[in-house]
Amino acid sequence: RERKLFFCQTEAVETAIYITEAANKFADDWIINDIRDANESANPGLFRLAFKMATGSGKTWVMAMVMVWCHFHKKRVKGSDLSANFLVVAPNVIVYQRLEKDFASNRIFNELPLIPPEWKGSWSQKVILRGESAPPDPSGNLFLTNIHQLYESGTDNWTPANAVEALLGQAPKD
């Protein structure tokens, strides 16, 4: 690699992959069970993993690496329950603009050596930015927005709106 990854980047991606693919094969299934139990008590029906990474430690690269892994896992591993669709929600407009620069037109995936050269032809990830109303692609999508798009405007209590409609617009009428 021209630019080496930070230790924390490698560790985050390897941890996600180990927990998902290998832990149960090495009698470490207690890890995933503990995570599932914690998720179920806090977020019923919504499984998620999170990584703590400092400012400037390369979180965007980690997100991109995890997306590439999930995308190809879904396409190449029979029965994979991973997804080729991703939602990235930025905490503010400044972070959104940075992420937009990296992810728009698949820039980060094309410029960084994240996808093996022999798999480049099967990489198809449609990037849908906030405010765009484009039909999702059946082969994979990245929805990029900021947190403010998920809340109704003009309300003082910040009541969450329907997240799908906030990203894709109102459903068409029959």
Coordinates of N, CA and C in Angstrom, one line a residue:
R1 N 0.8 -1.2 0.0 CA 0.0 0.0 0.0 C 0.9 1.2 0.0
E2 N 0.4 2.2 -0.8 CA 1.1 3.5 -0.8 C 0.9 4.2 0.6
R3 N -0.3 4.1 1.1 CA -0.5 4.7 2.4 C -1.0 3.6 3.4
K4 N -0.2 3.4 4.4 CA -0.6 2.3 5.4 C -1.8 2.7 6.2
L5 N -2.5 1.7 6.6 CA -3.7 2.0 7.5 C -3.2 2.2 8.9
F6 N -4.0 2.9 9.7 CA -3.7 3.1 11.1 C -4.1 1.8 11.8
F7 N -3.4 1.5 12.9 CA -3.7 0.3 13.7 C -5.2 0.2 14.0
C8 N -5.8 1.3 14.5 CA -7.2 1.3 14.9 C -8.1 1.0 13.7
Q9 N -7.7 1.4 12.5 CA -8.6 1.1 11.3 C -8.6 -0.4 11.1
T10 N -7.4 -1.0 11.0 CA -7.3 -2.4 10.8 C -8.0 -3.2 11.9
E11 N -7.8 -2.8 13.2 CA -8.4 -3.5 14.3 C -9.9 -3.4 14.2
A12 N -10.5 -2.3 13.9 CA -12.0 -2.1 13.8 C -12.6 -3.1 12.8
V13 N -12.0 -3.1 11.6 CA -12.5 -3.9 10.5 C -12.3 -5.4 10.8
E14 N -11.1 -5.8 11.3 CA -10.9 -7.2 11.7 C -11.8 -7.6 12.8
T15 N -12.1 -6.8 13.7 CA -13.0 -7.1 14.8 C -14.4 -7.4 14.3
A16 N -14.9 -6.5 13.4 CA -16.3 -6.7 12.8 C -16.3 -8.0 12.1
I17 N -15.3 -8.3 11.3 CA -15.3 -9.5 10.5 C -15.2 -10.8 11.4
Y18 N -14.3 -10.7 12.4 CA -14.2 -11.8 13.3 C -15.5 -12.1 14.1
I19 N -16.1 -11.1 14.6 CA -17.4 -11.3 15.3 C -18.4 -11.9 14.4
T20 N -18.5 -11.4 13.2 CA -19.5 -11.9 12.2 C -19.2 -13.2 11.6
E21 N -18.0 -13.5 11.3 CA -17.7 -14.7 10.5 C -17.0 -15.8 11.3
A22 N -16.2 -15.5 12.3 CA -15.3 -16.5 12.9 C -15.6 -16.8 14.4
A23 N -16.2 -15.9 15.1 CA -16.3 -16.1 16.6 C -17.0 -17.4 16.9
N24 N -18.1 -17.7 16.2 CA -18.8 -19.0 16.6 C -18.0 -20.2 16.2
K25 N -17.0 -20.1 15.3 CA -16.2 -21.3 14.9 C -15.1 -21.5 15.8
F26 N -14.8 -20.6 16.7 CA -13.7 -20.7 17.6 C -14.2 -20.7 19.1
A27 N -15.4 -21.1 19.3 CA -16.0 -21.1 20.7 C -16.0 -19.7 21.3
D28 N -16.0 -18.7 20.5 CA -16.1 -17.3 21.0 C -17.5 -16.8 20.7
D29 N -18.5 -17.7 20.5 CA -19.8 -17.2 20.2 C -20.5 -16.4 21.3
W30 N -19.9 -16.5 22.5 CA -20.4 -15.7 23.6 C -20.3 -14.2 23.3
I31 N -19.3 -13.8 22.5 CA -19.1 -12.4 22.1 C -20.3 -11.9 21.4
I32 N -20.7 -12.6 20.3 CA -21.8 -12.2 19.5 C -23.1 -12.3 20.3
N33 N -23.2 -13.3 21.2 CA -24.4 -13.5 22.0 C -24.6 -12.3 23.0
D34 N -23.5 -11.9 23.6 CA -23.5 -10.7 24.5 C -23.9 -9.5 23.8
I35 N -23.4 -9.3 22.6 CA -23.7 -8.1 21.8 C -25.2 -8.2 21.3
R36 N -25.6 -9.3 20.9 CA -27.1 -9.5 20.5 C -28.0 -9.2 21.7
D37 N -27.6 -9.7 22.9 CA -28.5 -9.4 24.1 C -28.5 -7.9 24.4
A38 N -27.4 -7.3 24.4 CA -27.3 -5.9 24.6 C -28.1 -5.1 23.6
N39 N -28.0 -5.4 22.3 CA -28.7 -4.8 21.3 C -30.2 -5.0 21.5
E40 N -30.6 -6.2 21.8 CA -32.0 -6.5 21.9 C -32.7 -5.7 23.1
S41 N -31.9 -5.5 24.2 CA -32.5 -4.8 25.3 C -32.6 -3.3 25.0
A42 N -31.6 -2.8 24.2 CA -31.6 -1.4 23.9 C -32.3 -1.0 22.6
N43 N -32.2 -1.9 21.6 CA -32.8 -1.6 20.3 C -33.4 -2.8 19.7
P44 N -34.6 -3.2 20.2 CA -35.2 -4.5 19.7 C -35.3 -4.5 18.2
G45 N -34.8 -5.6 17.6 CA -34.9 -5.8 16.2 C -33.9 -5.0 15.4
L46 N -33.0 -4.3 16.0 CA -32.0 -3.5 15.3 C -30.6 -3.9 15.8
F47 N -30.0 -4.9 15.1 CA -28.6 -5.3 15.5 C -27.6 -4.3 14.9
R48 N -26.7 -3.9 15.7 CA -25.6 -3.0 15.3 C -24.3 -3.2 16.1
L49 N -23.2 -2.9 15.5 CA -21.9 -2.9 16.1 C -21.4 -1.4 16.0
A50 N -20.7 -1.0 17.0 CA -20.1 0.3 16.9 C -18.6 0.3 17.4
F51 N -17.9 1.2 16.8 CA -16.5 1.3 17.2 C -16.1 2.7 17.6
K52 N -15.4 2.8 18.7 CA -14.9 4.1 19.2 C -13.6 4.4 18.5
M53 N -13.6 5.5 17.8 CA -12.4 6.0 17.1 C -12.2 7.5 17.3
A54 N -11.0 7.9 17.5 CA -10.7 9.3 17.8 C -10.8 10.1 16.5
T55 N -11.0 11.4 16.7 CA -11.0 12.3 15.6 C -9.7 12.2 14.8
G56 N -9.7 12.1 13.5 CA -8.5 12.0 12.7 C -8.0 10.6 12.6
S57 N -8.7 9.6 13.1 CA -8.2 8.2 13.1 C -8.6 7.4 11.8
G58 N -9.4 8.1 11.0 CA -9.7 7.4 9.7 C -11.0 6.6 9.7
K59 N -12.0 7.2 10.4 CA -13.3 6.5 10.4 C -14.0 6.4 9.0
T60 N -13.7 7.3 8.2 CA -14.3 7.2 6.8 C -13.8 6.0 6.1
W61 N -12.5 5.8 6.2 CA -11.9 4.6 5.6 C -12.5 3.3 6.2
V62 N -12.7 3.3 7.5 CA -13.2 2.1 8.1 C -14.6 1.9 7.6
M63 N -15.4 2.9 7.5 CA -16.8 2.8 6.9 C -16.7 2.2 5.5
A64 N -15.8 2.7 4.7 CA -15.7 2.3 3.3 C -15.2 0.8 3.3
M65 N -14.3 0.4 4.2 CA -13.8 -1.0 4.2 C -14.9 -1.9 4.6
V66 N -15.7 -1.5 5.6 CA -16.8 -2.4 6.1 C -17.9 -2.5 5.0
M67 N -18.1 -1.4 4.3 CA -19.1 -1.4 3.2 C -18.7 -2.4 2.1
V68 N -17.4 -2.3 1.7 CA -16.8 -3.2 0.7 C -17.0 -4.7 1.1
W69 N -16.6 -4.9 2.4 CA -16.7 -6.3 2.9 C -18.1 -6.8 2.9
C70 N -19.0 -6.0 3.4 CA -20.5 -6.4 3.5 C -21.0 -6.6 2.1
H71 N -20.7 -5.7 1.2 CA -21.2 -5.8 -0.2 C -20.8 -7.1 -0.9
F72 N -19.5 -7.4 -0.8 CA -19.1 -8.6 -1.4 C -19.5 -9.9 -0.7
H73 N -19.6 -9.8 0.6 CA -20.1 -10.9 1.4 C -21.5 -11.3 1.0
K74 N -22.3 -10.2 0.8 CA -23.7 -10.4 0.4 C -23.8 -11.1 -1.0
K75 N -22.9 -10.6 -1.9 CA -22.9 -11.2 -3.2 C -22.2 -12.5 -3.4
R76 N -21.3 -12.8 -2.6 CA -20.5 -14.0 -2.8 C -20.6 -15.2 -1.8
V77 N -21.3 -14.9 -0.6 CA -21.4 -15.9 0.4 C -22.9 -16.3 0.4
K78 N -23.1 -17.6 0.1 CA -24.5 -18.1 0.1 C -25.1 -17.9 1.5
G79 N -26.3 -17.4 1.5 CA -27.1 -17.2 2.7 C -26.6 -16.1 3.6
S80 N -25.8 -15.2 3.1 CA -25.3 -14.0 3.8 C -26.4 -13.2 4.3
D81 N -26.4 -12.8 5.6 CA -27.4 -11.9 6.1 C -26.9 -10.4 6.2
L82 N -25.8 -10.2 5.5 CA -25.2 -8.8 5.5 C -26.0 -8.1 4.3
S83 N -25.7 -6.8 4.2 CA -26.4 -6.0 3.3 C -25.5 -5.3 2.3
A84 N -26.0 -5.1 1.1 CA -25.3 -4.3 0.1 C -25.9 -2.9 0.1
N85 N -26.7 -2.5 1.0 CA -27.3 -1.2 1.2 C -26.9 -0.6 2.5
F86 N -26.5 0.7 2.4 CA -26.0 1.3 3.6 C -26.6 2.7 3.8
L87 N -26.7 3.1 5.0 CA -27.2 4.4 5.4 C -26.1 5.1 6.3
V88 N -25.6 6.2 5.8 CA -24.6 7.0 6.6 C -25.3 8.3 7.0
V89 N -25.4 8.5 8.3 CA -26.0 9.7 8.8 C -24.9 10.6 9.5
A90 N -24.6 11.7 8.9 CA -23.6 12.6 9.5 C -24.3 13.4 10.6
P91 N -23.5 13.8 11.6 CA -24.0 14.5 12.8 C -24.3 16.0 12.5
N92 N -23.7 16.5 11.4 CA -23.9 17.9 11.1 C -23.5 18.2 9.7
V93 N -23.7 19.4 9.2 CA -23.5 19.7 7.8 C -22.1 19.7 7.4
I94 N -21.2 20.1 8.3 CA -19.7 20.1 8.0 C -19.2 18.6 7.7
V95 N -19.6 17.7 8.6 CA -19.2 16.3 8.5 C -19.9 15.8 7.2
Y96 N -21.1 16.1 7.0 CA -21.8 15.7 5.8 C -21.0 16.1 4.5
Q97 N -20.6 17.3 4.5 CA -19.9 17.8 3.3 C -18.6 17.0 3.1
R98 N -17.9 16.7 4.2 CA -16.7 15.9 4.0 C -17.0 14.5 3.5
L99 N -18.0 13.9 4.1 CA -18.4 12.6 3.6 C -18.9 12.6 2.2
E100 N -19.6 13.6 1.8 CA -20.1 13.8 0.4 C -18.9 13.8 -0.5
K101 N -17.9 14.5 -0.2 CA -16.7 14.6 -1.0 C -16.1 13.2 -1.2
D102 N -16.0 12.5 -0.1 CA -15.4 11.1 -0.2 C -16.3 10.1 -0.9
F103 N -17.6 10.1 -0.6 CA -18.4 9.0 -1.1 C -19.1 9.3 -2.4
A104 N -19.3 10.6 -2.8 CA -20.1 10.9 -4.0 C -19.3 10.3 -5.2
S105 N -20.1 9.7 -6.1 CA -19.6 9.1 -7.3 C -18.6 7.9 -7.0
N106 N -18.8 7.4 -5.8 CA -17.9 6.2 -5.3 C -16.4 6.6 -5.3
R107 N -16.1 7.9 -5.1 CA -14.8 8.3 -5.1 C -13.8 7.5 -4.2
I108 N -14.2 7.3 -3.0 CA -13.3 6.6 -2.0 C -13.1 5.2 -2.5
F109 N -14.1 4.6 -3.1 CA -13.9 3.2 -3.5 C -13.1 3.1 -4.7
N110 N -13.1 4.1 -5.6 CA -12.3 4.1 -6.8 C -10.9 4.5 -6.6
E111 N -10.6 5.4 -5.6 CA -9.3 6.0 -5.4 C -8.4 5.2 -4.4
L112 N -9.1 4.5 -3.5 CA -8.3 3.8 -2.5 C -8.3 2.3 -2.9
P113 N -7.2 1.6 -2.5 CA -7.1 0.2 -2.8 C -8.0 -0.7 -1.9
L114 N -9.3 -0.5 -1.9 CA -10.2 -1.2 -1.0 C -10.8 -2.5 -1.7
I115 N -10.9 -2.4 -3.0 CA -11.5 -3.5 -3.8 C -10.4 -4.2 -4.5
P116 N -10.3 -5.6 -4.4 CA -9.3 -6.3 -5.2 C -9.5 -6.0 -6.7
P117 N -8.4 -5.8 -7.4 CA -8.6 -5.5 -8.8 C -9.4 -6.4 -9.6
E118 N -9.4 -7.7 -9.3 CA -10.2 -8.7 -10.1 C -11.7 -8.6 -9.7
W119 N -12.0 -7.9 -8.7 CA -13.4 -7.7 -8.3 C -14.0 -6.4 -8.7
K120 N -13.2 -5.5 -9.2 CA -13.6 -4.1 -9.5 C -14.8 -4.1 -10.5
G121 N -14.8 -5.0 -11.4 CA -15.9 -5.1 -12.4 C -17.3 -5.5 -11.8
S122 N -17.2 -6.1 -10.6 CA -18.5 -6.5 -10.0 C -18.9 -5.5 -8.9
W123 N -18.2 -4.4 -8.7 CA -18.5 -3.4 -7.7 C -19.6 -2.5 -8.3
S124 N -20.7 -2.5 -7.7 CA -21.8 -1.5 -8.2 C -22.5 -1.0 -7.0
Q125 N -22.2 0.2 -6.6 CA -22.8 0.8 -5.5 C -23.3 2.2 -5.9
K126 N -24.6 2.4 -5.9 CA -25.2 3.6 -6.2 C -25.2 4.5 -5.0
V127 N -24.7 5.8 -5.1 CA -24.6 6.7 -4.0 C -25.8 7.7 -4.2
I128 N -26.7 7.8 -3.2 CA -27.8 8.7 -3.2 C -27.6 9.7 -2.1
L129 N -27.4 10.9 -2.5 CA -27.1 12.0 -1.5 C -28.4 12.6 -1.0
R130 N -28.3 13.3 0.1 CA -29.5 13.9 0.7 C -30.2 14.8 -0.3
G131 N -31.5 14.8 -0.3 CA -32.2 15.6 -1.2 C -32.4 15.1 -2.6
E132 N -31.6 14.1 -3.0 CA -31.8 13.4 -4.3 C -32.9 12.4 -4.2
S133 N -33.7 12.4 -5.2 CA -34.8 11.4 -5.3 C -34.5 10.6 -6.5
A134 N -33.8 9.5 -6.2 CA -33.4 8.6 -7.3 C -33.8 7.2 -6.8
P135 N -34.3 6.3 -7.8 CA -34.7 5.0 -7.4 C -33.4 4.2 -6.9
P136 N -33.6 3.4 -5.9 CA -32.4 2.6 -5.4 C -32.1 1.6 -6.5
D137 N -30.8 1.1 -6.5 CA -30.3 0.1 -7.4 C -30.4 -1.2 -6.7
P138 N -30.9 -2.2 -7.4 CA -31.0 -3.6 -6.7 C -29.7 -4.2 -6.4
S139 N -28.6 -3.7 -6.9 CA -27.3 -4.3 -6.6 C -26.6 -3.7 -5.5
G140 N -27.1 -2.5 -5.0 CA -26.5 -1.9 -3.8 C -26.5 -0.4 -3.8
N141 N -26.7 0.1 -2.6 CA -26.9 1.6 -2.5 C -26.2 2.1 -1.2
L142 N -25.8 3.3 -1.3 CA -25.3 4.1 -0.2 C -26.1 5.3 -0.1
F143 N -26.9 5.5 1.0 CA -27.7 6.7 1.2 C -26.9 7.5 2.2
L144 N -26.6 8.7 1.8 CA -25.8 9.6 2.6 C -26.6 10.9 2.9
T145 N -26.8 11.1 4.2 CA -27.6 12.3 4.7 C -27.0 12.8 6.0
N146 N -27.6 13.9 6.5 CA -27.2 14.3 7.8 C -28.4 14.2 8.7
I147 N -28.2 14.2 10.0 CA -29.2 14.0 11.0 C -30.4 14.9 10.9
H148 N -30.2 16.1 10.4 CA -31.2 17.1 10.3 C -32.3 16.7 9.3
Q149 N -31.9 15.9 8.3 CA -32.9 15.5 7.3 C -33.9 14.5 7.9
L150 N -33.5 13.9 9.0 CA -34.4 12.8 9.6 C -35.4 13.4 10.5
Y151 N -35.4 14.7 10.7 CA -36.4 15.3 11.6 C -37.3 16.3 10.8
E152 N -38.5 16.4 11.3 CA -39.4 17.3 10.6 C -39.0 18.7 10.8
S153 N -39.0 19.6 9.8 CA -38.6 21.0 10.0 C -39.8 21.8 10.6
G154 N -39.4 22.8 11.3 CA -40.4 23.7 11.8 C -41.0 23.3 13.2
T155 N -40.5 22.2 13.8 CA -41.0 21.8 15.1 C -39.9 22.1 16.1
D156 N -40.3 22.5 17.3 CA -39.4 22.8 18.3 C -39.0 21.5 19.1
N157 N -39.8 20.5 19.0 CA -39.5 19.3 19.8 C -38.7 18.2 19.1
W158 N -38.4 18.5 17.8 CA -37.6 17.6 17.0 C -38.1 16.2 17.0
T159 N -39.4 16.0 16.6 CA -40.0 14.7 16.5 C -39.5 14.1 15.2
P160 N -39.0 12.8 15.4 CA -38.4 12.2 14.2 C -39.5 11.9 13.1
A161 N -39.2 12.1 11.9 CA -40.1 11.8 10.7 C -39.8 10.4 10.3
N162 N -40.6 9.9 9.3 CA -40.3 8.6 8.8 C -39.0 8.7 8.0
A163 N -38.0 7.9 8.5 CA -36.6 8.0 7.9 C -36.6 7.6 6.4
V164 N -37.4 6.7 6.0 CA -37.4 6.3 4.6 C -37.9 7.4 3.7
E165 N -39.0 8.1 4.1 CA -39.5 9.2 3.4 C -38.6 10.4 3.4
A166 N -37.9 10.6 4.5 CA -37.0 11.7 4.6 C -35.8 11.5 3.6
L167 N -35.4 10.3 3.4 CA -34.3 10.0 2.4 C -34.8 9.9 1.0
L168 N -35.9 9.3 0.8 CA -36.3 9.0 -0.6 C -37.5 9.8 -1.1
G169 N -38.1 10.6 -0.2 CA -39.3 11.4 -0.6 C -40.5 10.6 -0.4
Q170 N -41.6 11.2 -0.6 CA -42.9 10.6 -0.3 C -43.2 9.5 -1.3
A171 N -43.9 8.4 -0.8 CA -44.2 7.3 -1.6 C -45.2 7.7 -2.7
P172 N -45.0 7.2 -3.9 CA -46.0 7.6 -5.0 C -47.4 7.1 -4.7
K173 N -48.4 7.9 -5.2 CA -49.8 7.5 -5.0 C -50.2 6.5 -6.0
D174 N -51.1 5.6 -5.7 CA -51.6 4.6 -6.6 C -52.2 5.2 -7.8

